[in-house]
């Protein structure tokens, strides 16, 4: 039986959040949405069931890197997938130390959305 994972989607673009949420829920995930790093951090603090977050880098206020570092400080067991439209994004050393590796950086738009679920499941320790 597959595990039931809860994923937080942090993206300031409503249509992207909604479509990611719909896709992940169709694939068996439970999702929660946030439109900013600040809202996402509040959700992380109040929802210990969250296992992973899909995070955009360019957000209003604090960026996705700041969100990851702060969320990791609150929940060291949480996993992160970066989903960015920035083609020149470079993974900072501080974010690597929070457990994000280059395989967990995905660029918008994905040619195959299943790449996202594969990245999430791998980050959470599921094997193919």
Short mmCIF file of N, CA and C in Angstrom, two decimals:
data_model
loop_
_atom_site.label_atom_id
_atom_site.label_comp_id
_atom_site.label_asym_id
_atom_site.label_seq_id
_atom_site.Cartn_x
_atom_site.Cartn_y
_atom_site.Cartn_z
N UNK A 1 0.84 -1.19 0.00
CA UNK A 1 0.00 0.00 0.00
C UNK A 1 0.88 1.24 0.00
N UNK A 2 0.56 2.21 -0.83
CA UNK A 2 1.34 3.44 -0.92
C UNK A 2 1.12 4.28 0.33
N UNK A 3 2.16 5.00 0.70
CA UNK A 3 2.05 5.90 1.84
C UNK A 3 1.26 7.14 1.43
N UNK A 4 0.61 7.76 2.39
CA UNK A 4 -0.12 8.98 2.11
C UNK A 4 0.72 10.16 2.57
N UNK A 5 1.21 10.94 1.62
CA UNK A 5 2.09 12.07 1.90
C UNK A 5 1.32 13.38 1.79
N UNK A 6 1.68 14.35 2.63
CA UNK A 6 1.11 15.69 2.56
C UNK A 6 2.17 16.64 2.02
N UNK A 7 1.81 17.37 0.97
CA UNK A 7 2.74 18.26 0.28
C UNK A 7 2.20 19.69 0.32
N UNK A 8 3.06 20.61 0.73
CA UNK A 8 2.75 22.04 0.71
C UNK A 8 3.25 22.61 -0.62
N UNK A 9 2.40 23.34 -1.31
CA UNK A 9 2.78 23.99 -2.57
C UNK A 9 2.90 25.49 -2.29
N UNK A 10 4.11 26.03 -2.46
CA UNK A 10 4.35 27.46 -2.21
C UNK A 10 4.67 28.12 -3.55
N UNK A 11 3.70 28.85 -4.09
CA UNK A 11 3.88 29.53 -5.38
C UNK A 11 2.92 30.72 -5.39
N UNK A 12 3.39 31.86 -5.87
CA UNK A 12 2.55 33.06 -5.88
C UNK A 12 1.57 33.10 -7.04
N UNK A 13 1.69 32.18 -7.98
CA UNK A 13 0.77 32.15 -9.12
C UNK A 13 -0.35 31.14 -8.85
N UNK A 14 -1.56 31.67 -8.64
CA UNK A 14 -2.71 30.84 -8.31
C UNK A 14 -2.98 29.70 -9.27
N UNK A 15 -2.97 29.95 -10.59
CA UNK A 15 -3.23 28.85 -11.53
C UNK A 15 -2.19 27.72 -11.43
N UNK A 16 -0.95 28.08 -11.19
CA UNK A 16 0.09 27.05 -11.04
C UNK A 16 -0.16 26.25 -9.77
N UNK A 17 -0.42 26.95 -8.66
CA UNK A 17 -0.73 26.24 -7.40
C UNK A 17 -1.89 25.28 -7.60
N UNK A 18 -2.95 25.75 -8.21
CA UNK A 18 -4.15 24.92 -8.39
C UNK A 18 -3.88 23.72 -9.28
N UNK A 19 -3.17 23.93 -10.39
CA UNK A 19 -2.93 22.80 -11.28
C UNK A 19 -1.98 21.79 -10.64
N UNK A 20 -0.96 22.26 -9.92
CA UNK A 20 -0.07 21.33 -9.21
C UNK A 20 -0.84 20.55 -8.15
N UNK A 21 -1.69 21.26 -7.42
CA UNK A 21 -2.49 20.62 -6.38
C UNK A 21 -3.39 19.54 -6.98
N UNK A 22 -4.08 19.88 -8.06
CA UNK A 22 -4.97 18.91 -8.72
C UNK A 22 -4.19 17.68 -9.18
N UNK A 23 -3.05 17.92 -9.82
CA UNK A 23 -2.25 16.81 -10.32
C UNK A 23 -1.76 15.92 -9.18
N UNK A 24 -1.21 16.54 -8.12
CA UNK A 24 -0.69 15.76 -7.00
C UNK A 24 -1.79 14.99 -6.28
N UNK A 25 -2.95 15.62 -6.12
CA UNK A 25 -4.08 14.92 -5.47
C UNK A 25 -4.54 13.74 -6.32
N UNK A 26 -4.56 13.91 -7.65
CA UNK A 26 -4.91 12.80 -8.53
C UNK A 26 -3.92 11.64 -8.40
N UNK A 27 -2.69 11.97 -7.99
CA UNK A 27 -1.65 10.95 -7.82
C UNK A 27 -1.57 10.44 -6.38
N UNK A 28 -2.54 10.83 -5.54
CA UNK A 28 -2.62 10.27 -4.19
C UNK A 28 -2.04 11.11 -3.07
N UNK A 29 -1.54 12.29 -3.38
CA UNK A 29 -1.01 13.17 -2.34
C UNK A 29 -2.12 14.01 -1.73
N UNK A 30 -1.92 14.43 -0.50
CA UNK A 30 -2.76 15.45 0.13
C UNK A 30 -2.00 16.76 -0.06
N UNK A 31 -2.67 17.84 -0.46
CA UNK A 31 -1.96 19.09 -0.69
C UNK A 31 -2.53 20.23 0.15
N UNK A 32 -1.65 21.17 0.44
CA UNK A 32 -1.99 22.43 1.09
C UNK A 32 -1.30 23.50 0.26
N UNK A 33 -1.94 24.65 0.08
CA UNK A 33 -1.37 25.69 -0.77
C UNK A 33 -1.04 26.96 0.01
N UNK A 34 0.04 27.63 -0.41
CA UNK A 34 0.43 28.93 0.15
C UNK A 34 0.92 29.81 -1.00
N UNK A 35 0.60 31.11 -0.93
CA UNK A 35 1.01 32.01 -2.01
C UNK A 35 2.25 32.83 -1.69
N UNK A 36 2.81 32.66 -0.48
CA UNK A 36 4.03 33.39 -0.11
C UNK A 36 4.84 32.56 0.87
N UNK A 37 6.10 32.94 1.02
CA UNK A 37 6.96 32.25 2.00
C UNK A 37 6.40 32.42 3.41
N UNK A 38 5.93 33.61 3.70
CA UNK A 38 5.40 33.88 5.04
C UNK A 38 4.18 33.02 5.34
N UNK A 39 3.26 32.92 4.39
CA UNK A 39 2.08 32.07 4.58
C UNK A 39 2.52 30.61 4.70
N UNK A 40 3.46 30.21 3.87
CA UNK A 40 3.97 28.84 3.92
C UNK A 40 4.57 28.49 5.28
N UNK A 41 5.34 29.41 5.85
CA UNK A 41 5.95 29.16 7.16
C UNK A 41 4.90 29.02 8.24
N UNK A 42 3.87 29.84 8.18
CA UNK A 42 2.78 29.73 9.14
C UNK A 42 2.12 28.36 9.03
N UNK A 43 1.93 27.89 7.82
CA UNK A 43 1.32 26.58 7.60
C UNK A 43 2.23 25.47 8.12
N UNK A 44 3.54 25.57 7.86
CA UNK A 44 4.49 24.56 8.35
C UNK A 44 4.44 24.48 9.87
N UNK A 45 4.40 25.63 10.53
CA UNK A 45 4.37 25.67 12.01
C UNK A 45 3.13 25.00 12.58
N UNK A 46 2.02 25.09 11.86
CA UNK A 46 0.74 24.62 12.38
C UNK A 46 0.26 23.29 11.81
N UNK A 47 1.05 22.68 10.93
CA UNK A 47 0.64 21.43 10.28
C UNK A 47 1.79 20.43 10.28
N UNK A 48 1.99 19.73 11.40
CA UNK A 48 3.12 18.80 11.49
C UNK A 48 3.02 17.62 10.54
N UNK A 49 1.87 17.43 9.90
CA UNK A 49 1.70 16.31 8.99
C UNK A 49 2.34 16.56 7.62
N UNK A 50 2.81 17.78 7.35
CA UNK A 50 3.43 18.08 6.06
C UNK A 50 4.75 17.33 5.94
N UNK A 51 4.90 16.59 4.85
CA UNK A 51 6.12 15.81 4.60
C UNK A 51 7.09 16.50 3.66
N UNK A 52 6.54 17.28 2.72
CA UNK A 52 7.38 17.90 1.70
C UNK A 52 6.74 19.19 1.22
N UNK A 53 7.57 20.02 0.56
CA UNK A 53 7.07 21.25 -0.04
C UNK A 53 7.63 21.39 -1.44
N UNK A 54 6.76 21.84 -2.35
CA UNK A 54 7.16 22.22 -3.70
C UNK A 54 7.21 23.75 -3.68
N UNK A 55 8.39 24.31 -3.92
CA UNK A 55 8.62 25.72 -3.65
C UNK A 55 9.11 26.47 -4.89
N UNK A 56 8.41 27.55 -5.23
CA UNK A 56 8.88 28.48 -6.25
C UNK A 56 9.96 29.34 -5.61
N UNK A 57 10.91 29.82 -6.39
CA UNK A 57 11.97 30.66 -5.84
C UNK A 57 11.56 32.12 -5.79
N UNK A 58 10.97 32.61 -6.87
CA UNK A 58 10.56 34.02 -6.92
C UNK A 58 9.18 34.17 -6.31
N UNK A 59 9.17 34.70 -5.09
CA UNK A 59 7.93 34.91 -4.34
C UNK A 59 7.90 36.35 -3.85
N UNK A 60 6.70 36.89 -3.61
CA UNK A 60 6.65 38.22 -3.01
C UNK A 60 7.18 38.16 -1.58
N UNK A 61 7.87 39.20 -1.13
CA UNK A 61 8.46 39.16 0.21
C UNK A 61 9.69 38.27 0.19
N UNK A 62 9.77 37.35 1.12
CA UNK A 62 10.92 36.45 1.18
C UNK A 62 10.87 35.46 0.02
N UNK A 63 12.04 35.09 -0.49
CA UNK A 63 12.06 34.17 -1.62
C UNK A 63 12.01 32.72 -1.17
N UNK A 64 11.97 31.83 -2.14
CA UNK A 64 11.86 30.40 -1.85
C UNK A 64 13.04 29.84 -1.09
N UNK A 65 14.25 30.36 -1.37
CA UNK A 65 15.42 29.91 -0.62
C UNK A 65 15.26 30.21 0.87
N UNK A 66 14.82 31.43 1.19
CA UNK A 66 14.60 31.82 2.59
C UNK A 66 13.54 30.93 3.23
N UNK A 67 12.47 30.64 2.47
CA UNK A 67 11.43 29.76 2.99
C UNK A 67 12.02 28.40 3.35
N UNK A 68 12.80 27.83 2.44
CA UNK A 68 13.37 26.50 2.68
C UNK A 68 14.23 26.50 3.93
N UNK A 69 15.09 27.49 4.08
CA UNK A 69 15.98 27.54 5.25
C UNK A 69 15.18 27.66 6.55
N UNK A 70 14.16 28.51 6.56
CA UNK A 70 13.36 28.69 7.77
C UNK A 70 12.48 27.47 8.05
N UNK A 71 11.89 26.90 7.02
CA UNK A 71 11.05 25.72 7.21
C UNK A 71 11.91 24.54 7.69
N UNK A 72 13.12 24.42 7.14
CA UNK A 72 14.03 23.35 7.56
C UNK A 72 14.41 23.51 9.04
N UNK A 73 14.57 24.76 9.49
CA UNK A 73 14.89 25.00 10.91
C UNK A 73 13.73 24.56 11.81
N UNK A 74 12.50 24.73 11.33
CA UNK A 74 11.31 24.33 12.09
C UNK A 74 11.11 22.82 12.01
N UNK A 75 11.29 22.27 10.82
CA UNK A 75 11.01 20.85 10.53
C UNK A 75 12.17 20.22 9.78
N UNK A 76 13.23 19.82 10.48
CA UNK A 76 14.41 19.26 9.80
C UNK A 76 14.13 18.01 8.97
N UNK A 77 13.02 17.33 9.24
CA UNK A 77 12.68 16.11 8.50
C UNK A 77 11.94 16.39 7.19
N UNK A 78 11.51 17.62 6.99
CA UNK A 78 10.74 17.97 5.80
C UNK A 78 11.63 17.99 4.57
N UNK A 79 11.07 17.57 3.43
CA UNK A 79 11.80 17.53 2.16
C UNK A 79 11.30 18.65 1.25
N UNK A 80 12.18 19.11 0.35
CA UNK A 80 11.86 20.25 -0.51
C UNK A 80 12.18 19.96 -1.96
N UNK A 81 11.26 20.36 -2.83
CA UNK A 81 11.47 20.34 -4.27
C UNK A 81 11.35 21.79 -4.73
N UNK A 82 12.36 22.26 -5.43
CA UNK A 82 12.31 23.62 -5.98
C UNK A 82 11.72 23.52 -7.39
N UNK A 83 10.70 24.35 -7.64
CA UNK A 83 10.02 24.38 -8.93
C UNK A 83 10.04 25.82 -9.41
N UNK A 84 11.00 26.16 -10.27
CA UNK A 84 11.23 27.55 -10.61
C UNK A 84 11.17 27.82 -12.11
N UNK A 85 10.76 29.01 -12.44
CA UNK A 85 10.78 29.46 -13.83
C UNK A 85 12.08 30.13 -14.18
N UNK A 86 12.95 30.31 -13.21
CA UNK A 86 14.24 30.97 -13.41
C UNK A 86 15.23 29.99 -14.05
N UNK A 87 15.60 30.27 -15.28
CA UNK A 87 16.52 29.37 -15.99
C UNK A 87 17.95 29.48 -15.49
N UNK A 88 18.27 30.57 -14.80
CA UNK A 88 19.64 30.76 -14.31
C UNK A 88 19.77 30.48 -12.81
N UNK A 89 18.80 29.77 -12.24
CA UNK A 89 18.85 29.47 -10.80
C UNK A 89 20.03 28.57 -10.48
N UNK A 90 20.76 28.96 -9.44
CA UNK A 90 21.88 28.17 -8.95
C UNK A 90 21.60 27.82 -7.49
N UNK A 91 21.70 26.56 -7.15
CA UNK A 91 21.38 26.08 -5.81
C UNK A 91 22.42 26.57 -4.80
N UNK A 92 22.01 27.45 -3.85
CA UNK A 92 22.97 27.96 -2.86
C UNK A 92 23.44 26.85 -1.91
N UNK A 93 24.66 27.00 -1.43
CA UNK A 93 25.23 26.01 -0.49
C UNK A 93 24.36 25.87 0.75
N UNK A 94 23.78 26.97 1.23
CA UNK A 94 22.94 26.91 2.44
C UNK A 94 21.70 26.05 2.21
N UNK A 95 21.15 26.10 1.01
CA UNK A 95 19.97 25.29 0.69
C UNK A 95 20.37 23.82 0.51
N UNK A 96 21.55 23.59 -0.04
CA UNK A 96 22.06 22.21 -0.12
C UNK A 96 22.19 21.61 1.28
N UNK A 97 22.67 22.42 2.23
CA UNK A 97 22.83 21.94 3.61
C UNK A 97 21.48 21.61 4.24
N UNK A 98 20.41 22.21 3.71
CA UNK A 98 19.06 21.92 4.21
C UNK A 98 18.51 20.65 3.56
N UNK A 99 19.34 19.97 2.77
CA UNK A 99 18.95 18.68 2.21
C UNK A 99 18.46 18.70 0.78
N UNK A 100 18.55 19.83 0.10
CA UNK A 100 18.10 19.90 -1.29
C UNK A 100 19.30 19.62 -2.20
N UNK A 101 19.15 18.67 -3.10
CA UNK A 101 20.23 18.43 -4.05
C UNK A 101 19.76 18.82 -5.46
N UNK A 102 20.68 18.93 -6.41
CA UNK A 102 20.30 19.39 -7.75
C UNK A 102 19.19 18.58 -8.41
N UNK A 103 19.04 17.32 -8.08
CA UNK A 103 17.96 16.50 -8.65
C UNK A 103 16.59 16.97 -8.16
N UNK A 104 16.57 17.77 -7.10
CA UNK A 104 15.32 18.28 -6.54
C UNK A 104 15.01 19.69 -7.03
N UNK A 105 15.72 20.14 -8.06
CA UNK A 105 15.45 21.44 -8.69
C UNK A 105 14.84 21.17 -10.06
N UNK A 106 13.58 21.57 -10.21
CA UNK A 106 12.86 21.38 -11.48
C UNK A 106 12.53 22.75 -12.06
N UNK A 107 12.55 22.83 -13.39
CA UNK A 107 12.30 24.10 -14.06
C UNK A 107 10.95 24.10 -14.76
N UNK A 108 10.23 25.22 -14.60
CA UNK A 108 8.94 25.41 -15.27
C UNK A 108 9.20 25.76 -16.73
N UNK A 109 8.35 25.35 -17.63
CA UNK A 109 7.32 24.33 -17.43
C UNK A 109 7.93 22.94 -17.61
N UNK A 110 7.39 21.99 -16.90
CA UNK A 110 7.85 20.61 -17.03
C UNK A 110 7.30 20.00 -18.31
N UNK A 111 8.14 19.27 -19.02
CA UNK A 111 7.67 18.56 -20.22
C UNK A 111 6.74 17.42 -19.83
N UNK A 112 7.03 16.80 -18.68
CA UNK A 112 6.22 15.70 -18.17
C UNK A 112 6.00 15.94 -16.68
N UNK A 113 4.78 16.26 -16.30
CA UNK A 113 4.47 16.60 -14.91
C UNK A 113 4.76 15.44 -13.96
N UNK A 114 4.80 14.21 -14.48
CA UNK A 114 5.13 13.06 -13.63
C UNK A 114 6.54 13.17 -13.06
N UNK A 115 7.38 13.99 -13.68
CA UNK A 115 8.72 14.25 -13.15
C UNK A 115 8.62 14.80 -11.73
N UNK A 116 7.60 15.61 -11.48
CA UNK A 116 7.41 16.20 -10.16
C UNK A 116 7.09 15.14 -9.12
N UNK A 117 6.15 14.27 -9.41
CA UNK A 117 5.79 13.24 -8.42
C UNK A 117 6.96 12.30 -8.18
N UNK A 118 7.72 12.01 -9.23
CA UNK A 118 8.90 11.16 -9.06
C UNK A 118 9.91 11.83 -8.13
N UNK A 119 10.15 13.13 -8.33
CA UNK A 119 11.10 13.86 -7.49
C UNK A 119 10.62 13.90 -6.03
N UNK A 120 9.33 14.12 -5.82
CA UNK A 120 8.79 14.15 -4.46
C UNK A 120 8.94 12.79 -3.80
N UNK A 121 8.53 11.75 -4.49
CA UNK A 121 8.60 10.41 -3.91
C UNK A 121 10.05 10.00 -3.61
N UNK A 122 10.98 10.34 -4.48
CA UNK A 122 12.39 10.03 -4.22
C UNK A 122 12.90 10.80 -3.01
N UNK A 123 12.55 12.08 -2.92
CA UNK A 123 12.98 12.89 -1.78
C UNK A 123 12.45 12.31 -0.47
N UNK A 124 11.25 11.73 -0.52
CA UNK A 124 10.63 11.15 0.67
C UNK A 124 11.09 9.72 0.94
N UNK A 125 11.98 9.22 0.09
CA UNK A 125 12.56 7.91 0.35
C UNK A 125 11.86 6.74 -0.30
N UNK A 126 10.86 7.02 -1.15
CA UNK A 126 10.22 5.93 -1.88
C UNK A 126 11.13 5.53 -3.02
N UNK A 127 11.17 4.25 -3.32
CA UNK A 127 11.97 3.78 -4.44
C UNK A 127 11.07 3.45 -5.61
N UNK A 128 11.66 3.43 -6.78
CA UNK A 128 10.88 3.13 -7.99
C UNK A 128 10.39 1.71 -8.01
#
